[in-house]
Tab-separated table of C-alpha atoms in Angstrom:
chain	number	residue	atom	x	y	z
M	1	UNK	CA	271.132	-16.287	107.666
M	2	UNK	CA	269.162	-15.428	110.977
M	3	UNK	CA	266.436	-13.512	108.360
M	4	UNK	CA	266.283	-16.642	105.826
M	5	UNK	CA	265.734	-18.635	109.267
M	6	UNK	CA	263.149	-16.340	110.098
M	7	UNK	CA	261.245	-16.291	106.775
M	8	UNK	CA	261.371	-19.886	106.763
M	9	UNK	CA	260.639	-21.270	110.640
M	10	UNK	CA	260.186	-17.862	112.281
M	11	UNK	CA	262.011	-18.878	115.652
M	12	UNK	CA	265.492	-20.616	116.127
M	13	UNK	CA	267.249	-17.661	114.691
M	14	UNK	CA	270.066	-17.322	117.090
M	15	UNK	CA	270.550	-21.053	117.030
M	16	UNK	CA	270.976	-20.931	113.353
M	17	UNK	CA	273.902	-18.299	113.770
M	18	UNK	CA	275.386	-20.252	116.500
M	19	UNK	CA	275.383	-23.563	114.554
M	20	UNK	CA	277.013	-21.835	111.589
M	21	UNK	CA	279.358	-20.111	113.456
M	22	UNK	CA	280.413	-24.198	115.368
M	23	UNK	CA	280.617	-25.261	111.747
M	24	UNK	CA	282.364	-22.864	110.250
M	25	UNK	CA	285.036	-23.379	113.490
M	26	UNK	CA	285.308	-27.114	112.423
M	27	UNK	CA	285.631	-26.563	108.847
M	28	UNK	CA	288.804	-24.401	109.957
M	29	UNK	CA	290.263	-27.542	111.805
M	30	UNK	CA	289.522	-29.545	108.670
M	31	UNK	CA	290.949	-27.804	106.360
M	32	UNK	CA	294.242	-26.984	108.471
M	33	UNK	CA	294.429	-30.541	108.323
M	34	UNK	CA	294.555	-30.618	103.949
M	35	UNK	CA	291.187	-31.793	103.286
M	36	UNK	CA	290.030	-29.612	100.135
M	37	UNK	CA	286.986	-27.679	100.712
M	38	UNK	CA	284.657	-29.453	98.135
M	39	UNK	CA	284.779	-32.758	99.853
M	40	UNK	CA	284.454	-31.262	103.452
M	41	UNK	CA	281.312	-29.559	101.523
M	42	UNK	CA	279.808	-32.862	99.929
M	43	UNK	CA	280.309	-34.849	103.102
M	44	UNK	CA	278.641	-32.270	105.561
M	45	UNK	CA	275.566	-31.853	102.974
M	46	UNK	CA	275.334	-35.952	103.499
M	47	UNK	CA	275.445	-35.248	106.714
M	48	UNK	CA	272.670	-32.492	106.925
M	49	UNK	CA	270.719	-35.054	104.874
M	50	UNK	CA	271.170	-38.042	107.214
M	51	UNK	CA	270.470	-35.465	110.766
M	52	UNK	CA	266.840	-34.736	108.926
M	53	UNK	CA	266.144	-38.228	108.840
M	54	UNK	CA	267.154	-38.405	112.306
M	55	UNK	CA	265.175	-36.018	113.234
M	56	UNK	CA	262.036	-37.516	111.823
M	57	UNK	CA	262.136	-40.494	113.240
M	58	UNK	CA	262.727	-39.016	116.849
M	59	UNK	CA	260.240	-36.690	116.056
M	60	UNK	CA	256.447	-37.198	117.452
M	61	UNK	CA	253.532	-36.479	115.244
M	62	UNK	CA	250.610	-33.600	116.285
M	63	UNK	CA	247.078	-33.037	115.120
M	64	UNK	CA	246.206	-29.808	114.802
M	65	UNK	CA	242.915	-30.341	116.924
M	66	UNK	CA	245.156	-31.340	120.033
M	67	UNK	CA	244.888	-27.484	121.408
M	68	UNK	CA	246.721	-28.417	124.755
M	69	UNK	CA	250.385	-29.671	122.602
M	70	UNK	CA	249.842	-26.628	120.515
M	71	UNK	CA	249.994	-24.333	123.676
M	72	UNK	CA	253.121	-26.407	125.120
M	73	UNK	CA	254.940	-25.464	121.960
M	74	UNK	CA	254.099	-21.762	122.104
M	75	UNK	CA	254.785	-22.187	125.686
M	76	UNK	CA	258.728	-23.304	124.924
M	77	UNK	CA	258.960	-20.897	122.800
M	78	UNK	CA	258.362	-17.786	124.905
M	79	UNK	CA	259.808	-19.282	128.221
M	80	UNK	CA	263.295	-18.103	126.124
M	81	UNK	CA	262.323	-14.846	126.178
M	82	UNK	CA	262.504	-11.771	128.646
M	83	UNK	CA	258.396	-12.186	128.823
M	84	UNK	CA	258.612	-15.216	129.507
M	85	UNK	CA	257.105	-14.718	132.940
M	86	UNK	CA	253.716	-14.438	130.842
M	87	UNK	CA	254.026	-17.619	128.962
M	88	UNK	CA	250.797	-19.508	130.028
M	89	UNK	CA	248.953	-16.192	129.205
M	90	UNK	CA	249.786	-15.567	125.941
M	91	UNK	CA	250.878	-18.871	124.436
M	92	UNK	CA	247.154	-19.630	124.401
M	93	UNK	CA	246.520	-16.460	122.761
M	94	UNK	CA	248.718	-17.278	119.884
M	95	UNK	CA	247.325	-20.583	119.258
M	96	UNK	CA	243.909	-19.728	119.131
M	97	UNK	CA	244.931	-16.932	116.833
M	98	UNK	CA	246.541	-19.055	114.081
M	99	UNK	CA	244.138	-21.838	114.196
M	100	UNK	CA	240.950	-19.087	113.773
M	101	UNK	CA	243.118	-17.645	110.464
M	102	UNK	CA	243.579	-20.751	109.513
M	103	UNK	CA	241.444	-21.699	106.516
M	104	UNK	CA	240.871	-25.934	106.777
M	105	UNK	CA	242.451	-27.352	110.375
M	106	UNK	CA	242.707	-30.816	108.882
M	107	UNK	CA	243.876	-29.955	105.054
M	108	UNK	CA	246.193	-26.808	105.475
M	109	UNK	CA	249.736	-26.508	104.705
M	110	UNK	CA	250.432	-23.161	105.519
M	111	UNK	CA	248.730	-20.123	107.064
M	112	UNK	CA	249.155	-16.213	106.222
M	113	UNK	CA	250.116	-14.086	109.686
M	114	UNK	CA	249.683	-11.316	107.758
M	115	UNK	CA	245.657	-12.207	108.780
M	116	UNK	CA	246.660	-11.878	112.449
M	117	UNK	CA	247.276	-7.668	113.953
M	118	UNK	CA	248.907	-7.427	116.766
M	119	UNK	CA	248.074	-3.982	118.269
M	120	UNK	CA	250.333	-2.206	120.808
M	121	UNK	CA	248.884	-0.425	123.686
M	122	UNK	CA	250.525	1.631	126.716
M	123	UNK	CA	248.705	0.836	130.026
M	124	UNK	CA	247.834	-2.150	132.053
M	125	UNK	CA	250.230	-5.537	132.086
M	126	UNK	CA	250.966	-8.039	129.809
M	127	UNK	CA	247.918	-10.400	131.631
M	128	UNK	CA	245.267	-7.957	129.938
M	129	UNK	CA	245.986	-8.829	126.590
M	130	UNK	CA	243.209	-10.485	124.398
M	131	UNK	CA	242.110	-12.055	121.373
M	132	UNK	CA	239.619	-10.170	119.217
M	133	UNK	CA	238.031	-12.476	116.681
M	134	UNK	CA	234.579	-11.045	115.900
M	135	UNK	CA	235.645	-7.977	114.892
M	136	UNK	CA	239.048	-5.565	115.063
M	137	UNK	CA	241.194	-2.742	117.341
M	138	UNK	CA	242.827	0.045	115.372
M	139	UNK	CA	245.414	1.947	117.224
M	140	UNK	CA	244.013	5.262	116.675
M	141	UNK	CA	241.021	7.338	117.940
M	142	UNK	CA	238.017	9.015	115.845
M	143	UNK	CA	237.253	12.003	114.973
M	144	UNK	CA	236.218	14.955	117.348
M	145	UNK	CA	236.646	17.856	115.974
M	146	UNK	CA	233.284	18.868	114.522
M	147	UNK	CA	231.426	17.183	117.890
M	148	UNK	CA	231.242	13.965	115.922
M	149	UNK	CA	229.925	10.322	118.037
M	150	UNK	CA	232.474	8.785	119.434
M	151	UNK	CA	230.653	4.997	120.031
M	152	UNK	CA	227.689	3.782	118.101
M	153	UNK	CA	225.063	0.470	118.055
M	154	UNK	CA	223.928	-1.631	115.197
M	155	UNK	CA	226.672	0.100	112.975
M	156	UNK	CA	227.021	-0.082	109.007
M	157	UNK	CA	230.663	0.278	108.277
M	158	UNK	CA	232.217	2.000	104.743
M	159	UNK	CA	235.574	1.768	103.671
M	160	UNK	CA	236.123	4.507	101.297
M	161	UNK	CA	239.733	5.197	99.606
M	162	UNK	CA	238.967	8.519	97.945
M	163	UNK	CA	239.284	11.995	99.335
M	164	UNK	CA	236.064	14.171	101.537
M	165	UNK	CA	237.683	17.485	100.262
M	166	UNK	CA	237.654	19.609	97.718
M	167	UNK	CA	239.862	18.308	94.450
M	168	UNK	CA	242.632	20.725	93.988
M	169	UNK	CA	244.646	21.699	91.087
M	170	UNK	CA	248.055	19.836	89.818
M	171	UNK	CA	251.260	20.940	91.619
M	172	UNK	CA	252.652	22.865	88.208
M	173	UNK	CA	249.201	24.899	88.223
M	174	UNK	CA	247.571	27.708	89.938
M	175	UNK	CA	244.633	29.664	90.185
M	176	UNK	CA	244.202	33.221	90.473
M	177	UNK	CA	241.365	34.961	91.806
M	178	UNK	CA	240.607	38.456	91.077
M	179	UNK	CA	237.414	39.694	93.535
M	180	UNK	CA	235.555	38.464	96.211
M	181	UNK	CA	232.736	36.876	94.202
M	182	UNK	CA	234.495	34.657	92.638
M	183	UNK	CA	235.594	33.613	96.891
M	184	UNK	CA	232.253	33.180	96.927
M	185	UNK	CA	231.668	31.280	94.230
M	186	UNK	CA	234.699	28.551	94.537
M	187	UNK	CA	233.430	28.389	98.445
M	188	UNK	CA	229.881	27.352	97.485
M	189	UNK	CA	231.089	25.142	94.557
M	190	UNK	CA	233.479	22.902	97.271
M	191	UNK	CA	230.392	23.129	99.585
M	192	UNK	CA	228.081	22.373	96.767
M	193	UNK	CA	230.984	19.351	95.667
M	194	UNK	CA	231.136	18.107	99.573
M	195	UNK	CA	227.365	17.908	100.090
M	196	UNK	CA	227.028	15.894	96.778
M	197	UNK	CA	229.424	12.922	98.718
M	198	UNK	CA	227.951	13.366	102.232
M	199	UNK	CA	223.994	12.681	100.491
M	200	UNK	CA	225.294	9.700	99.186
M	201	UNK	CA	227.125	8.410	102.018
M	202	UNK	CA	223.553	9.023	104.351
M	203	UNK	CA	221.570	7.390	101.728
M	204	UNK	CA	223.533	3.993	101.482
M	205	UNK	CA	222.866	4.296	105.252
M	206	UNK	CA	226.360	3.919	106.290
M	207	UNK	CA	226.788	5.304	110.479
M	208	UNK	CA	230.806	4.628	110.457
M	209	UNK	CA	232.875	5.852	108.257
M	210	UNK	CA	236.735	4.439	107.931
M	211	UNK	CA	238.820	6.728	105.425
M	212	UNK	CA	242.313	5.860	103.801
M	213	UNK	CA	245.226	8.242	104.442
M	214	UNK	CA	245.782	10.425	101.563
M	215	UNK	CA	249.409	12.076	100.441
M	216	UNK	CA	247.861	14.103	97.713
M	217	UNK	CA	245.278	16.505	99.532
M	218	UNK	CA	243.808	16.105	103.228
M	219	UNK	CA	241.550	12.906	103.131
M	220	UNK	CA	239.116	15.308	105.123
M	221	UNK	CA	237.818	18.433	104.710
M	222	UNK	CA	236.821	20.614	107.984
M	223	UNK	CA	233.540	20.951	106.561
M	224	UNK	CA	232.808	17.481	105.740
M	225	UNK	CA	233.576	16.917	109.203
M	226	UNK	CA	230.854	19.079	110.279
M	227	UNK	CA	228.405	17.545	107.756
M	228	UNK	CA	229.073	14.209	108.727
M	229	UNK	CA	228.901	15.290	112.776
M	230	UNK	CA	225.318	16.684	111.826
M	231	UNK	CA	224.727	13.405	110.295
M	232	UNK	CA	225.614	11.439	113.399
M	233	UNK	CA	228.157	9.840	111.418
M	234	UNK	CA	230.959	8.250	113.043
M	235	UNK	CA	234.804	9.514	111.264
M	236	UNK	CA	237.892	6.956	111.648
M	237	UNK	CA	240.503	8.892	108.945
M	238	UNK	CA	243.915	8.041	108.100
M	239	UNK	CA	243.268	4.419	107.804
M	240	UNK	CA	246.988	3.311	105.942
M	241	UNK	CA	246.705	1.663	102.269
M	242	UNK	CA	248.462	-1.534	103.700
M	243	UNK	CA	245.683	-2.194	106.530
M	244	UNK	CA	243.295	-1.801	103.815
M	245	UNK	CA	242.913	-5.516	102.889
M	246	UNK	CA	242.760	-6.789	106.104
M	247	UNK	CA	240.299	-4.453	107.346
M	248	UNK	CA	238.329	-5.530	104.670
M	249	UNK	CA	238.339	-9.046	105.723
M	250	UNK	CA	237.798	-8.752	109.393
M	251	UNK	CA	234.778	-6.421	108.576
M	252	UNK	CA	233.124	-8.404	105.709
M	253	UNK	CA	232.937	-4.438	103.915
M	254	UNK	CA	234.595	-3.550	100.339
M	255	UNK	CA	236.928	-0.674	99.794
M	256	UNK	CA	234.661	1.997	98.079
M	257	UNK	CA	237.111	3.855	95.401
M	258	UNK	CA	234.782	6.320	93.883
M	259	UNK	CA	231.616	7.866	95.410
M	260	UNK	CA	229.537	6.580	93.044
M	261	UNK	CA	230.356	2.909	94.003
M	262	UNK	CA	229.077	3.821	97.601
M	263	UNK	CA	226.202	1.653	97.766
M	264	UNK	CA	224.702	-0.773	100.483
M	265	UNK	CA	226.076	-3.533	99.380
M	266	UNK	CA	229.779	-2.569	99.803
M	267	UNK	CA	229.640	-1.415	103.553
M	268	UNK	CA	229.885	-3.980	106.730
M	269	UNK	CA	227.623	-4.509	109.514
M	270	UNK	CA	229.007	-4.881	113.410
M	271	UNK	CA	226.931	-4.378	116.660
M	272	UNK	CA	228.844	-2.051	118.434
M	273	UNK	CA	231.787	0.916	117.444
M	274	UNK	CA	233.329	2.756	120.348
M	275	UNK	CA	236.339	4.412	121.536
M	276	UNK	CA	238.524	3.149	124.179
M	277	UNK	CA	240.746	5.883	125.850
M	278	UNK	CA	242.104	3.743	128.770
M	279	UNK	CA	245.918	3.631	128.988
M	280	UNK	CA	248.028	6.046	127.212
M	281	UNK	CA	246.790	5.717	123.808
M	282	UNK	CA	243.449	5.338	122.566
M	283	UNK	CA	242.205	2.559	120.256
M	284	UNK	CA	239.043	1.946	118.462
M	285	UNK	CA	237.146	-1.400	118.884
M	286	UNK	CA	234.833	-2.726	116.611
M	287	UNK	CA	232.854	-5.448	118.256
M	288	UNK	CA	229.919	-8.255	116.814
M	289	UNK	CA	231.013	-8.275	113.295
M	290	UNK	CA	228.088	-10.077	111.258
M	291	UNK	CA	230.301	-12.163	108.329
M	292	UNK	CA	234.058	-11.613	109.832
M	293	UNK	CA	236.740	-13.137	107.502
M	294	UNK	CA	239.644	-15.351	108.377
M	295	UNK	CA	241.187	-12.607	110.327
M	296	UNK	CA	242.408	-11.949	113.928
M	297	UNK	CA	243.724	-9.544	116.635
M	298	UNK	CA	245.460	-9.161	119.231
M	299	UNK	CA	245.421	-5.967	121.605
M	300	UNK	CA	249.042	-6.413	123.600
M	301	UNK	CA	249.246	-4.646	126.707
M	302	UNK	CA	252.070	-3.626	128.923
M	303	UNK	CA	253.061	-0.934	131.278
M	304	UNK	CA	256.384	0.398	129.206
M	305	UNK	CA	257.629	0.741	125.865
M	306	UNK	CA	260.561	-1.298	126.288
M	307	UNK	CA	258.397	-4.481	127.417
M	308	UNK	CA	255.271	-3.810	124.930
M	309	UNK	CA	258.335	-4.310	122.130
M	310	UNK	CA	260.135	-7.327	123.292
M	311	UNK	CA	255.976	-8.789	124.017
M	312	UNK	CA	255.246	-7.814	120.618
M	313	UNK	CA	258.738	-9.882	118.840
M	314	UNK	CA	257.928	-12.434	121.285
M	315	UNK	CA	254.535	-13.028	120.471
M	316	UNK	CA	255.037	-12.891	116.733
M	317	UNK	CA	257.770	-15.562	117.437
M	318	UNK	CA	255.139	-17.775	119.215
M	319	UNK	CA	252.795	-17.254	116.192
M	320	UNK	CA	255.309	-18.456	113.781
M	321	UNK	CA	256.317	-21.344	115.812
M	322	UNK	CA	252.292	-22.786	115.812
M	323	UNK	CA	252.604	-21.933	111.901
M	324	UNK	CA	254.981	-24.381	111.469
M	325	UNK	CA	253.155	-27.225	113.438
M	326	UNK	CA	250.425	-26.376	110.472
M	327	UNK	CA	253.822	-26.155	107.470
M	328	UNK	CA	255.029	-29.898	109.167
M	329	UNK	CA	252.970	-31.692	111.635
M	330	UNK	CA	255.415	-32.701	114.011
M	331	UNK	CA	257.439	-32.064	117.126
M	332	UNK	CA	260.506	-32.729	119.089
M	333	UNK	CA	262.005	-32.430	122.604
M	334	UNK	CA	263.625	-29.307	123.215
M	335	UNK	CA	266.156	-28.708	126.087
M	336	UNK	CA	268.860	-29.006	123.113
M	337	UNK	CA	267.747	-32.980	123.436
M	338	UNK	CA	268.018	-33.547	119.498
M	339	UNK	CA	271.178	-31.805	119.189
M	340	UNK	CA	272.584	-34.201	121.578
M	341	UNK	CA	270.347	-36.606	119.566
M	342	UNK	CA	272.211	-35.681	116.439
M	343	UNK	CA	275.399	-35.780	117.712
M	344	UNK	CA	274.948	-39.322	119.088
M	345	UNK	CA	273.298	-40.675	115.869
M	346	UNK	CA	275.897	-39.132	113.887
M	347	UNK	CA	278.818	-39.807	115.628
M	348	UNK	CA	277.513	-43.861	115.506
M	349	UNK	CA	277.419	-43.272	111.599
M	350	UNK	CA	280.710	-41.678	111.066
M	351	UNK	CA	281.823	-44.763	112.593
M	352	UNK	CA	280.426	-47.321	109.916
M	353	UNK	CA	281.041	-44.806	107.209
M	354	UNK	CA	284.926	-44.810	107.445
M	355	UNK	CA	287.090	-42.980	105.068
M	356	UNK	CA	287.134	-38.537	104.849
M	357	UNK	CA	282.945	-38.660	104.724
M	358	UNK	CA	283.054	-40.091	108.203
M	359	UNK	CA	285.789	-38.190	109.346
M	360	UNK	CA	283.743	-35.183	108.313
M	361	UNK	CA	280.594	-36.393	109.545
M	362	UNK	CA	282.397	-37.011	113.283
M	363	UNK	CA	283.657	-33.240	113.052
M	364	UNK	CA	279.990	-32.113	111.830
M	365	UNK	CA	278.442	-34.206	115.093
M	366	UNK	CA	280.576	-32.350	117.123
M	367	UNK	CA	280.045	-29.220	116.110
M	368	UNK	CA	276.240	-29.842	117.155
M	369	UNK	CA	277.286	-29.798	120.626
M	370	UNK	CA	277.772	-26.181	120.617
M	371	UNK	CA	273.969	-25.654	120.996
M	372	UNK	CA	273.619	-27.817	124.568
M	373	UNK	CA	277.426	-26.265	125.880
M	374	UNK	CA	275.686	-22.715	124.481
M	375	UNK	CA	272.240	-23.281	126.453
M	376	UNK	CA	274.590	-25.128	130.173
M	377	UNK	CA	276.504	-21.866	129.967
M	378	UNK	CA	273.590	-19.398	129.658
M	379	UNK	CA	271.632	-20.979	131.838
M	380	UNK	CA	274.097	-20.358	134.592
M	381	UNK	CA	275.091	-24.315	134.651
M	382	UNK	CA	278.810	-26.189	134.418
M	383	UNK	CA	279.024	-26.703	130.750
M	384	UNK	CA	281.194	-29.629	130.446
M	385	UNK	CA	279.455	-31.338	133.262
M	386	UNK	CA	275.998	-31.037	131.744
M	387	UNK	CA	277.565	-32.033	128.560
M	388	UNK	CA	279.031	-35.075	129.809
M	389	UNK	CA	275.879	-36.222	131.591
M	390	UNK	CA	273.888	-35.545	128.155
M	391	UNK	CA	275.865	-37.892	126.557
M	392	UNK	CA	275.981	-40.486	128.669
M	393	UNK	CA	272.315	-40.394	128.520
M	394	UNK	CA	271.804	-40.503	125.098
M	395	UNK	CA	274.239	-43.339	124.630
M	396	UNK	CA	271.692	-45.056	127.060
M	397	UNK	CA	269.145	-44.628	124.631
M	398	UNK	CA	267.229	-41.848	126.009
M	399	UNK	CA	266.220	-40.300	123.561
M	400	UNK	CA	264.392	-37.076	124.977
M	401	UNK	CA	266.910	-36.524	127.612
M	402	UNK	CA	267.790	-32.712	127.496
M	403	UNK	CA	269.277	-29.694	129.967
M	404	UNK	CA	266.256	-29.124	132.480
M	405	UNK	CA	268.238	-25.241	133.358
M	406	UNK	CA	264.952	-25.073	136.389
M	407	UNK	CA	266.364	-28.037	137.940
M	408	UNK	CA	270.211	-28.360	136.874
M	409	UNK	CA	270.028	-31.550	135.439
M	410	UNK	CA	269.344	-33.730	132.726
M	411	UNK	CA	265.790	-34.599	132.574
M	412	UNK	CA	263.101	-36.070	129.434
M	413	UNK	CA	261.779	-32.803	127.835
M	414	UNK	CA	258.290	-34.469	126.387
M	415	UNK	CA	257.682	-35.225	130.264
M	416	UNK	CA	258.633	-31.429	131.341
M	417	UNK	CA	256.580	-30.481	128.098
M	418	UNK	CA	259.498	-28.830	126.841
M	419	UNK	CA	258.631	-29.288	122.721
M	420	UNK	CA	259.214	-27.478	119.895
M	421	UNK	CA	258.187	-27.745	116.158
M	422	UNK	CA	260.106	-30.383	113.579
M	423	UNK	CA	260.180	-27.520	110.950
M	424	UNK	CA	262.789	-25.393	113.391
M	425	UNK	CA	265.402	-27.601	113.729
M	426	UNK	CA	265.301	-29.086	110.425
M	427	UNK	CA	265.270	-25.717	109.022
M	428	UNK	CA	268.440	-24.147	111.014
M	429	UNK	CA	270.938	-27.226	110.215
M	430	UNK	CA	269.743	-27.142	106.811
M	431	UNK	CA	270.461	-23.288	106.584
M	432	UNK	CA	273.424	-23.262	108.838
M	433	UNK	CA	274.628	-25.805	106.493
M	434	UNK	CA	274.297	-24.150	103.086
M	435	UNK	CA	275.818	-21.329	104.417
M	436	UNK	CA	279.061	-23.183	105.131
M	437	UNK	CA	279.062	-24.815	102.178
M	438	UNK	CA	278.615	-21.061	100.564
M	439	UNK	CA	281.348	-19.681	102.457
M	440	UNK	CA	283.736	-22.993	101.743
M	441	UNK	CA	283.163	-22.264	98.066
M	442	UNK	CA	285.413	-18.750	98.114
M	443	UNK	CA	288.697	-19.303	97.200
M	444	UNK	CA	289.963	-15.925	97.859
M	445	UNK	CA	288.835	-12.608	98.885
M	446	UNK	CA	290.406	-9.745	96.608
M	447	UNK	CA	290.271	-6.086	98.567
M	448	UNK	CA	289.244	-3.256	96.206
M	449	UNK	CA	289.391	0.573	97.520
């Protein structure tokens, strides 16, 4: 449930579990009371139908152009985490990402994070963390083993997926050598084989060289290394296949298969290549890309391992939650304001409804309290007080009133700029939901050993 949440609105996904778990405690009461299963199930889906309409109408449209409500979303969203200390830092960060990857800011429905790297560095806080968007950071350093260049200017950049070694024979075969000259002879034929690449490579006039990892044979050869460090020709190896694609978008290069394809036109052009060793780890920045692609990244720092992870899930949870300002352009007050919302609306409907749909609509309402009790409790606040006081609001027509946990009180969440996306709330009740409904559907459970 949390991953379908997470596939589909990338944030909310503890909400969704706690919802679920609220409406799978209510659907207990129900049918202790001899309501069958497949009417608690048809009235609750009305019900998830009418709260989405609810929602909509509460809900207060955004333009993707209005940077500053795009921020206070991303902002909500990492205030709930253990980073979120660091909000106003990298909430901007996340928006500017998504909105560079993002292919037509008035037209789009829908924007691939896989365009967006987040790179993870040891050293320095959480505040040094930038936005690279005219060029890219790989999280590894280059080569130095033959006295290769470890920076370079006005740089022409291949990305080549075969092999600088010698081909070897298949895994079933071998070959045996009987006297030295024949040593000889294999040694000068690889040498012979290497040079052959290494000409080409200098004549397409290519100064950095980026080479896929290979599982076959070692992607290079200690003496193409030394070729290529006489050549003043900057190594980056064990580039993975799956970085592949979107290296060749942030570059504006083409992976090069075969040697023979290594020609001008394939490589990428970029003003500046270097290699950063500050921190723990070194990375390698590639800066003043000529034609960059719809692609971003991020270089995350942080002093620890333990924070650099919980930035990194927090971050890509801020990234999902501007994505779905682009899915559905829309936004409501957080502070668990449209639960309470809900449970108002709902509660009014059950009401007019009569018969077992509103009975079950009245227990579904209810169980939507379970996300402002949930969010009193955590925040260190009387539950059933801050419950109460939530209600009473709402049934006085405010709307947007929500749990302020800074202040300890009930408080409008657009005015605190405590928002959230449309697509996240709509998303868990409709999840939490179908799950129910799923679950309702068993009959029986039948143990097999």
């Amino acid at each position: 449930l949390s991953s379908a949440q997470d596939v589909e609105a990338g944030d909310g996904t503890t909400s969704v579990v706690v919802i679920c778990g609220a409406l799978l405690s209510a659907a207990e009461r129900l049918l202790s009371r001899g309501l069958h299963p497949s009417v608690v199930s048809k009235a609750w889906q009305k019900a998830a139908a009418e709260a989405a309409k609810i929602l909509e109408k509460s809900a207060i449209p955004i333009d993707l152009t209005d940077r500053e409500n795009l921020i206070k979303t991303a902002t909500t969203s990492l205030n709930s985490k253990v980073i979120g200390g660091y909000s106003q830092a990298l909430a901007p960060l996340a928006v500017d990402a998504v909105l560079s990857v993002c292919e037509d800011i008035k037209t789009s429905t829908n924007v691939d994070l896989n365009d967006i790297k987040i790179v993870k560095r040891m050293g320095g806080t959480l505040e040094d963390t930038e936005l690279v968007l005219d060029g890219l950071v790989l999280d590894q350093g280059c080569v130095k083993a033959a006295g290769g260049p470890t920076s370079m200017q006005d740089c022409k950049i291949g990305l080549i997926q075969f092999c600088l070694s010698a081909p070897k024979t298949d895994m079933e075969n071998q070959v045996i050598v009987a006297d030295s000259a024949q040593i000889d002879r294999i040694f000068r034929e690889e040498r012979r084989y290497i040079l052959k690449m290494i000409k080409k490579i200098v004549k397409s006039g290519c100064n950095v060289l980026l080479v896929q990892k290979s599982i076959l044979r070692d992607a290079t050869a200690q003496l193409s290394q030394h070729y290529l460090a006489k050549k003043k020709i900057m190594l980056i190896q064990d580039i993975e296949r799956k970085e592949i694609e979107f290296i060749s978008k942030s570059l504006g290069c083409k992976p090069i298969a075969h040697i023979d394809a290594f020609t001008p036109d394939m490589l990428g052009s970029a003003k500046s290549v270097s290699e950063d060793a500050s921190g723990t780890g070194k990375v390698i920045r590639i800066s003043g890309v000529k034609n960059p692609g719809k692609a971003a990244t991020i270089l995350l720092n942080a002093s620890n391992r333990l924070v650099l992870d919980e930035a990194d899930r927090s971050l890509h949870d801020a990234l999902c939650v501007v994505r779905c300002l682009v899915k559905m352009r829309s936004m409501i007050a957080g502070g668990a304001s449209c639960e309470a919302e809900l449970t108002h609306q709902l509660g009014k409907l059950a009401q007019t409804m009569g018969g077992v749909d509103g009975y079950c609509t009245k227990a579904f309402a209810e169980a939507l309290e379970v996300i402002p009790y949930t969010l009193a409790e955590n925040a260190g606040l009387h539950p059933i007080k801050m419950v109460t006081k939530l209600r009473k609001a709402h049934a006085e027509g405010k709307k947007y009133a929500g749990i302020n946990i800074k202040k300890g009180c009930i408080s409008d969440m657009v005015e605190e700029n405590v928002v959230q996306p449309l697509l996240v709330n709509i998303s868990s009740i409709k999840l939490a939901t179908e799950t129910v409904q799923a679950i309702l559907k068993i009959d029986d459970v039948v143990p097999v050993r």
